[in-house]
Every structure is written in C-alpha cells, then in structure tokens.
PDB file of C-alpha atoms in Angstrom:
ATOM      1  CA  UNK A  94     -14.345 -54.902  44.298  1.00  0.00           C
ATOM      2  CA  UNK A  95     -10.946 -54.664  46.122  1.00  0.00           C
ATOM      3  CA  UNK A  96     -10.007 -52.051  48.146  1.00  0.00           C
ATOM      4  CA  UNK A  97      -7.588 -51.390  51.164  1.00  0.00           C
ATOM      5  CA  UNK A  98      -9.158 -49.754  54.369  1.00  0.00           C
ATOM      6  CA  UNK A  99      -7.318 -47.542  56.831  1.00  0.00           C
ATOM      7  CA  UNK A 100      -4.902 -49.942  57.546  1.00  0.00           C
ATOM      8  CA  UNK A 101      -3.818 -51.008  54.355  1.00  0.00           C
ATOM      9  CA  UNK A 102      -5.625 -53.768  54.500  1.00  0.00           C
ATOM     10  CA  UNK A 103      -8.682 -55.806  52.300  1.00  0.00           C
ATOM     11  CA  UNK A 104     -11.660 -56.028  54.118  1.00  0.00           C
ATOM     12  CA  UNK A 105     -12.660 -59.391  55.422  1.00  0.00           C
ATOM     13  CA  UNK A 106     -13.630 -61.806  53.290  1.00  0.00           C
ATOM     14  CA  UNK A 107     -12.431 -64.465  50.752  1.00  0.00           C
ATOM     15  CA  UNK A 108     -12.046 -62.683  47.058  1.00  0.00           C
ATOM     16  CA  UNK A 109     -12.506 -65.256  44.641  1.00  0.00           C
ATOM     17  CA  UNK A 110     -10.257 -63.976  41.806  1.00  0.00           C
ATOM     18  CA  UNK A 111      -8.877 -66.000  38.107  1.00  0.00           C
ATOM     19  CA  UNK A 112      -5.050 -65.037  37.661  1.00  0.00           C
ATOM     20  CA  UNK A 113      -6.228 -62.952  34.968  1.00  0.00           C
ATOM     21  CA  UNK A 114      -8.504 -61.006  37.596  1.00  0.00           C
ATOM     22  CA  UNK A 115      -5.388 -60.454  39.703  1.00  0.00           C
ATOM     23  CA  UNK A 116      -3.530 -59.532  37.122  1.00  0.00           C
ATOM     24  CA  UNK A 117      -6.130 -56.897  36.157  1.00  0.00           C
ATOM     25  CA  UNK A 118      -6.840 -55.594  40.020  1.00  0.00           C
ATOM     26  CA  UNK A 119      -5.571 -53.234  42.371  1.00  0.00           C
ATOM     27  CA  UNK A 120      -3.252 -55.825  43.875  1.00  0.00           C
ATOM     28  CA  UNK A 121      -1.156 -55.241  40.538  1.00  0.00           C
ATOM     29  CA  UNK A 122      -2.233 -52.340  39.272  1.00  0.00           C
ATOM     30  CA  UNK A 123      -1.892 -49.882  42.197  1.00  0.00           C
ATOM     31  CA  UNK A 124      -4.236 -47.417  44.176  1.00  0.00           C
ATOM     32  CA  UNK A 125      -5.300 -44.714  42.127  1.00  0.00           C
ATOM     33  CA  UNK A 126      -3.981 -41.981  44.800  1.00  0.00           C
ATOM     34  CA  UNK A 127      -0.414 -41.603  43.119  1.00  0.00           C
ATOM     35  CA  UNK A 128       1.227 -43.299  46.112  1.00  0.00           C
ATOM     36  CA  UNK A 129       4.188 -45.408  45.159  1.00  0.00           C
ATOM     37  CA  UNK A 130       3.331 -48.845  43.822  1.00  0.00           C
ATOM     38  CA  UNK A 131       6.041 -51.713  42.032  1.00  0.00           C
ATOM     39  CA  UNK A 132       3.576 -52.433  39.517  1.00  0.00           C
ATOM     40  CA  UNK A 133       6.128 -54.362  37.423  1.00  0.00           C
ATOM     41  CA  UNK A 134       7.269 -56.755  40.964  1.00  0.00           C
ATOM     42  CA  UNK A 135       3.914 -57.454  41.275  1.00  0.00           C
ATOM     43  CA  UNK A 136       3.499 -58.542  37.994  1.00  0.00           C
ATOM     44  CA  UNK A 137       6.021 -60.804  37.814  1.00  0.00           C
ATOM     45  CA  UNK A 138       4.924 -62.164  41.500  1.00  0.00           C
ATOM     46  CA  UNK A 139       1.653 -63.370  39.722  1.00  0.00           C
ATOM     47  CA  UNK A 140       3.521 -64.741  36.801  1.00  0.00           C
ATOM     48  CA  UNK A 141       5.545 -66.934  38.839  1.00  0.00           C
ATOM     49  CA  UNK A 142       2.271 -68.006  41.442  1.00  0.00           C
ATOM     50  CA  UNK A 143       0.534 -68.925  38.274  1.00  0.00           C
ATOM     51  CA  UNK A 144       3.670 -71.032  37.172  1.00  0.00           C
ATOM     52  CA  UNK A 145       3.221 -72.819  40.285  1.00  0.00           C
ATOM     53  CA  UNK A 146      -1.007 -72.760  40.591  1.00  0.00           C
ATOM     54  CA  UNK A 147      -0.851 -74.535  37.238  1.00  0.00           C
ATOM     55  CA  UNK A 148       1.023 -77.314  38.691  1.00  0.00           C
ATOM     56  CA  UNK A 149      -1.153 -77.634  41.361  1.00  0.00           C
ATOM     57  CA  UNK A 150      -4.109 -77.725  38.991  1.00  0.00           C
ATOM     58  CA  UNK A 151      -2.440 -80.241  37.420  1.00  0.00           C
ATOM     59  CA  UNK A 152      -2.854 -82.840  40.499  1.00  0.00           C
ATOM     60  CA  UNK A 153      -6.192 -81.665  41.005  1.00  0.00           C
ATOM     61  CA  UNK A 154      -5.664 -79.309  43.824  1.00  0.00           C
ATOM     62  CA  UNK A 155      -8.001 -76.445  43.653  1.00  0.00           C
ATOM     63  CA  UNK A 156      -8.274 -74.641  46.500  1.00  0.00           C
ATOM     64  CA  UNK A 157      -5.704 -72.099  46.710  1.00  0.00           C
ATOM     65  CA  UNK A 158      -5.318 -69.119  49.046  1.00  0.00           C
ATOM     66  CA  UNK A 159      -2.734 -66.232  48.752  1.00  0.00           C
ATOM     67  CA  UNK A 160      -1.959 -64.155  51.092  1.00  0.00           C
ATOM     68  CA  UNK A 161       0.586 -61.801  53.299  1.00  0.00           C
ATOM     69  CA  UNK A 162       1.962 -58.342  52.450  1.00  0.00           C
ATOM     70  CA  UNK A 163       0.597 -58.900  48.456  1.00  0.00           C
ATOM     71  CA  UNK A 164      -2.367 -58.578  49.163  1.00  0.00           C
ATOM     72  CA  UNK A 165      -1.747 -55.637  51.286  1.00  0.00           C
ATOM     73  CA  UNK A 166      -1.792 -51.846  50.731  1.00  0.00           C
ATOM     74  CA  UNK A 167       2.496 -52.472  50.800  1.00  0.00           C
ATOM     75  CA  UNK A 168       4.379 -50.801  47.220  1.00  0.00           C
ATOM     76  CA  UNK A 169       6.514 -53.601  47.372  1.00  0.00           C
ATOM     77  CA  UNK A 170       6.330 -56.964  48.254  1.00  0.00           C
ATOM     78  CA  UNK A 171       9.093 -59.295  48.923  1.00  0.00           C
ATOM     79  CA  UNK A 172       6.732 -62.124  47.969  1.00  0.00           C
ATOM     80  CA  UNK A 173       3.403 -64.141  47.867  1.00  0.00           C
ATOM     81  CA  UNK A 174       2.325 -66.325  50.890  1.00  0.00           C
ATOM     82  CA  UNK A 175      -0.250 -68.826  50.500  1.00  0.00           C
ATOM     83  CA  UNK A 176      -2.152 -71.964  50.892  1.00  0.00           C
ATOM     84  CA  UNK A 177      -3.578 -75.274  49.339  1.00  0.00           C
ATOM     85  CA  UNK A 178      -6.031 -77.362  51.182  1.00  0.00           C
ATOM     86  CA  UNK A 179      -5.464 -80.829  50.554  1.00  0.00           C
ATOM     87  CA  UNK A 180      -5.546 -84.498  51.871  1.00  0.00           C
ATOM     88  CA  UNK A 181      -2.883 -85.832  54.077  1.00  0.00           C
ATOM     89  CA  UNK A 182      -2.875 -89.416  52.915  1.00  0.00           C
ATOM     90  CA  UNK A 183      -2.383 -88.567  49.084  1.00  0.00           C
ATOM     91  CA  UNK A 184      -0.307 -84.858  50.139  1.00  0.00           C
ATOM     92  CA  UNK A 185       3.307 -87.472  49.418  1.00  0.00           C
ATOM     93  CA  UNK A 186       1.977 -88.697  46.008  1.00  0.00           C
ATOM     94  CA  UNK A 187       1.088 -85.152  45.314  1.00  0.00           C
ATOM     95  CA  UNK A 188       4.291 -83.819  46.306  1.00  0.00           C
ATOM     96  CA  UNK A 189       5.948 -86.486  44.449  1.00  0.00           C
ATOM     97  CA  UNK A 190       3.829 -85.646  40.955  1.00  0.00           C
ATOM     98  CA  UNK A 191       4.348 -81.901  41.637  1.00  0.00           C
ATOM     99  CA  UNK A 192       8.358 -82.676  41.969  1.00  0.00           C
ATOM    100  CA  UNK A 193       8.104 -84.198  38.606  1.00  0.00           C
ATOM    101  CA  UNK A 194       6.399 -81.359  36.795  1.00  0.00           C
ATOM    102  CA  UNK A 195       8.796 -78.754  38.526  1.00  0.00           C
ATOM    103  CA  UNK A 196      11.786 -78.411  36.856  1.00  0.00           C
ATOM    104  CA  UNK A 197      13.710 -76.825  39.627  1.00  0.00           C
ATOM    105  CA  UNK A 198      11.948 -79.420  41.896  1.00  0.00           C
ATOM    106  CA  UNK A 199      11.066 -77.106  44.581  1.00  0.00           C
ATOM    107  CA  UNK A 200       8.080 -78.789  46.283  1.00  0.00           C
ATOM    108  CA  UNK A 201       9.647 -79.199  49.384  1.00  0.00           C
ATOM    109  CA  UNK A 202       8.733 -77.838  53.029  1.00  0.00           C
ATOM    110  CA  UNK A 203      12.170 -79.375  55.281  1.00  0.00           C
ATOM    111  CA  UNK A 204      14.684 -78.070  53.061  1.00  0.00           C
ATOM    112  CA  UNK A 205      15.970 -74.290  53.775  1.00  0.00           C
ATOM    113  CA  UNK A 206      18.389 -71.828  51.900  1.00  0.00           C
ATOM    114  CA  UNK A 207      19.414 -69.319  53.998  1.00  0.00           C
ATOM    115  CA  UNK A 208      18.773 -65.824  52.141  1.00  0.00           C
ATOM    116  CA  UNK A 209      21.532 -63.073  53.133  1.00  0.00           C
ATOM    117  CA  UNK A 210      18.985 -60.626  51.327  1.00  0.00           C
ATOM    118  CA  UNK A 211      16.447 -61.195  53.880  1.00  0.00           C
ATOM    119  CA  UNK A 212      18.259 -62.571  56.584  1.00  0.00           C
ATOM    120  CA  UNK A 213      15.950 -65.868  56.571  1.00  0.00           C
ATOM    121  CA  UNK A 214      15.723 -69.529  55.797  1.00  0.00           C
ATOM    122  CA  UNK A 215      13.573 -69.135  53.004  1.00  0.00           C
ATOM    123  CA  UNK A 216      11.824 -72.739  51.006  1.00  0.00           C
ATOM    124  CA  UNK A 217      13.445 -73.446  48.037  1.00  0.00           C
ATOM    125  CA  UNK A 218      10.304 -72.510  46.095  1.00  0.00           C
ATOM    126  CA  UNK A 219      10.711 -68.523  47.285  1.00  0.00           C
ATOM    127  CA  UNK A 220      14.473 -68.932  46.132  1.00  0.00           C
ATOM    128  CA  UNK A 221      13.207 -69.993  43.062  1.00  0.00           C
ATOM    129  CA  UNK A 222       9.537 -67.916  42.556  1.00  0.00           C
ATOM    130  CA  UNK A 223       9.475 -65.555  45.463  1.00  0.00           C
ATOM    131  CA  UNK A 224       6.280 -67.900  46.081  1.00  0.00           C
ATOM    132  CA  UNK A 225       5.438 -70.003  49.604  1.00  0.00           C
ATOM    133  CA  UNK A 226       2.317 -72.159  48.985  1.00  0.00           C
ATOM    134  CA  UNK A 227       2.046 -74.285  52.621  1.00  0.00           C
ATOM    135  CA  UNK A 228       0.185 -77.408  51.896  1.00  0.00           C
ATOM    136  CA  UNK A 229      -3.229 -77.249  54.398  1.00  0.00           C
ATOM    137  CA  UNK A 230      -4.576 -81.063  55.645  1.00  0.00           C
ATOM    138  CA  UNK A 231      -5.724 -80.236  58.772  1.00  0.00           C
ATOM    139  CA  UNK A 232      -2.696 -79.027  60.721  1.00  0.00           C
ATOM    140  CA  UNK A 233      -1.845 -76.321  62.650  1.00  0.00           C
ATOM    141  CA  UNK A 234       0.477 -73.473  60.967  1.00  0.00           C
ATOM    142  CA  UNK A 235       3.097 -72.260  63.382  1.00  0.00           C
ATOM    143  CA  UNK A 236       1.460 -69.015  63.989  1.00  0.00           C
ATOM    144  CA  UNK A 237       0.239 -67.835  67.070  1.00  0.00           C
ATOM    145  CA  UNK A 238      -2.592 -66.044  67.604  1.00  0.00           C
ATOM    146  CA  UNK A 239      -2.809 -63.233  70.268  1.00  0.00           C
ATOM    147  CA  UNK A 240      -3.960 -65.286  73.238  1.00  0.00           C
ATOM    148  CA  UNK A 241      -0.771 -67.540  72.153  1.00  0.00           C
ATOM    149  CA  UNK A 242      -1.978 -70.413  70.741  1.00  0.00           C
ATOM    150  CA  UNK A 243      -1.073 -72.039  67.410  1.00  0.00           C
ATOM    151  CA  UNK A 244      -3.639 -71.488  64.545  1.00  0.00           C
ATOM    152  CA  UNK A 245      -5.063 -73.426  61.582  1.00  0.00           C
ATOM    153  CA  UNK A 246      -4.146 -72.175  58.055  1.00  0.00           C
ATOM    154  CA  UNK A 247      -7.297 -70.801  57.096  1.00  0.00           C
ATOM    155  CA  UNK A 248      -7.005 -68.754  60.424  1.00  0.00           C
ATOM    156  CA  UNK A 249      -3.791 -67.795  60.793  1.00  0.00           C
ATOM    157  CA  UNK A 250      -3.878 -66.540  57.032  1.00  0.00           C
ATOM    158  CA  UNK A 251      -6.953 -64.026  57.548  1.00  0.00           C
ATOM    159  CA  UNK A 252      -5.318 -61.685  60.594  1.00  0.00           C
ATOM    160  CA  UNK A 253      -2.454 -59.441  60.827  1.00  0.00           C
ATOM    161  CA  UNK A 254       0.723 -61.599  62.268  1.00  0.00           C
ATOM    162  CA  UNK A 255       1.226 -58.399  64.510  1.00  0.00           C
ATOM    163  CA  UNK A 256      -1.920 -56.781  65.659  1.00  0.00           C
ATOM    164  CA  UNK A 257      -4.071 -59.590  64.570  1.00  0.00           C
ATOM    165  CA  UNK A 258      -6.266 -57.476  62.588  1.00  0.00           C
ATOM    166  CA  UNK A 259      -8.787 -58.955  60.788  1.00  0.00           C
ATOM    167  CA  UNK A 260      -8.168 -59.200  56.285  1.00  0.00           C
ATOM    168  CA  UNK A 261      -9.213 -60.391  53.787  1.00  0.00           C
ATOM    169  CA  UNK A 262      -7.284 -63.418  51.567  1.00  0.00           C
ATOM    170  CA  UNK A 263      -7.740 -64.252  47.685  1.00  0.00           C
ATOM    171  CA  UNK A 264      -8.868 -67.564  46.353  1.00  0.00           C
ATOM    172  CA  UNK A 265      -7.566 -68.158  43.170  1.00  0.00           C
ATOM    173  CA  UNK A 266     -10.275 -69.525  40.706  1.00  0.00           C
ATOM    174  CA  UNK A 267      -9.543 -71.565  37.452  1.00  0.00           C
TER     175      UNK A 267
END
C-alpha cells in the first residue's frame, strides 16, 4: 500500500505496480486529506509513460523504474523521471528499434530543446510526453550524492536530490 510519510515522501522500497495499478493509486488519485492534488495532470502523465513503456516492452526491456516529484506527496508534477536497465552492447540497436516505433522519434539522450517554461534543456521525449526514461547499463547518472560523488541509477533514483533522504521508486510491471 502507498503512502507518503512526513516528508512527502514513499517509504523505502521498490513498489512493483501494472500501469493500471498506478492509474488506480494514490500517485493519481490523491491523498484522502482534501489537500490539493492535479488528479487530471497526473493522469495524463501515466498515459503518456505507458505510451512510451509499451515501446520499451516492445524491444524486450522490462525493467522500468519511475521516479522524481510523481511519485512524491507534490499536487503537481511537471513530469515523470525514470529508468530502464539494459545492456550496453545492444542499448544502439534498441535505440534504433525504439526510434522506429516512435513517431515523434524522441529516443534520444544528446539532443536538447531549451524549455522557456522551465528554464531548462529538457530531452526531446519531455517536450514531447513530459516523460525522461534514462537508459541504465552500468553507468554512473550525473548525480551526486552528499559526500559528492557521482551515483549509479538505481542509487541516485531512491534519495532526495537535496537532502538525500531516503524513498521509495515504482517498478512498473507488465
């Protein structure tokens, strides 16, 4: 059962949810205390990650994480972070079958758009879904962790980016 401690956040662990299970939980739905809650932005969030989980399903990918202020006690989310764990030496053939099923051809981690909204260089894939999904072979992720040092995925994704607080992530099930 998901629920947000006194920080907002879920409590440590890996919540193996289906897309309908999200759909269904308090991620989307809302707290029940009457605090303010974009049901209908969240909703649409998980209708675009599914667009782009199906894909991935589609090249056999399976393990996929989401992540960041979605899965956090926050009304309104400007998007859904998130992970896949694949292999390095097929991640170009995957890229290249996931470019083909994408019509907007998004699958691309070098290319920018700069967002005046946000003020950021956002992936063409947010532009597009308001989704990042960071491939995961075995590299580090950019973030630093509180002594300073860069993190793995997995890691990086399961603490606070600020106070380094533990959380919890969701692994989206087929």
């Amino acid at each position: 059962m998901l629920i947000f401690n006194d920080h907002g956040l879920l409590a440590t662990q890996d919540y193996p949810m289906t897309l309908d299970q999200l759909r269904a939980s308090l991620l989307v739905t809302g707290p029940k205390d009457g605090s303010p809650w974009d049901m209908n932005k969240r909703m649409t969030l998980v209708n675009n990650l599914e667009v782009l989980v199906n894909q991935l399903w589609r090249v056999g990918i399976v393990e996929i994480f989401i992540d960041g202020s979605f899965v956090e006690d926050k009304a309104s989310p400007g998007d859904i972070d998130g992970y896949f764990v694949a292999d390095v030496r097929t991640l170009p053939d995957i890229v290249r079958e996931l470019n083909s099923i994408d019509p907007f051809k998004i699958w691309n981690w070098k290319d920018r758009i700069y967002d005046r909204n946000s003020a950021k260089w956002q992936l063409p894939m947010w532009h597009r879904y308001k989704v990042e999904l960071y491939p995961h072979v075995g590299q580090s992720s950019g973030i630093l962790d509180e002594h300073g040092f860069e993190q793995m995925f997995p890691a990086a994704f399961r603490k606070t980016r600020d106070t380094f607080e533990p959380k919890g992530i969701v692994k989206i099930m087929k």
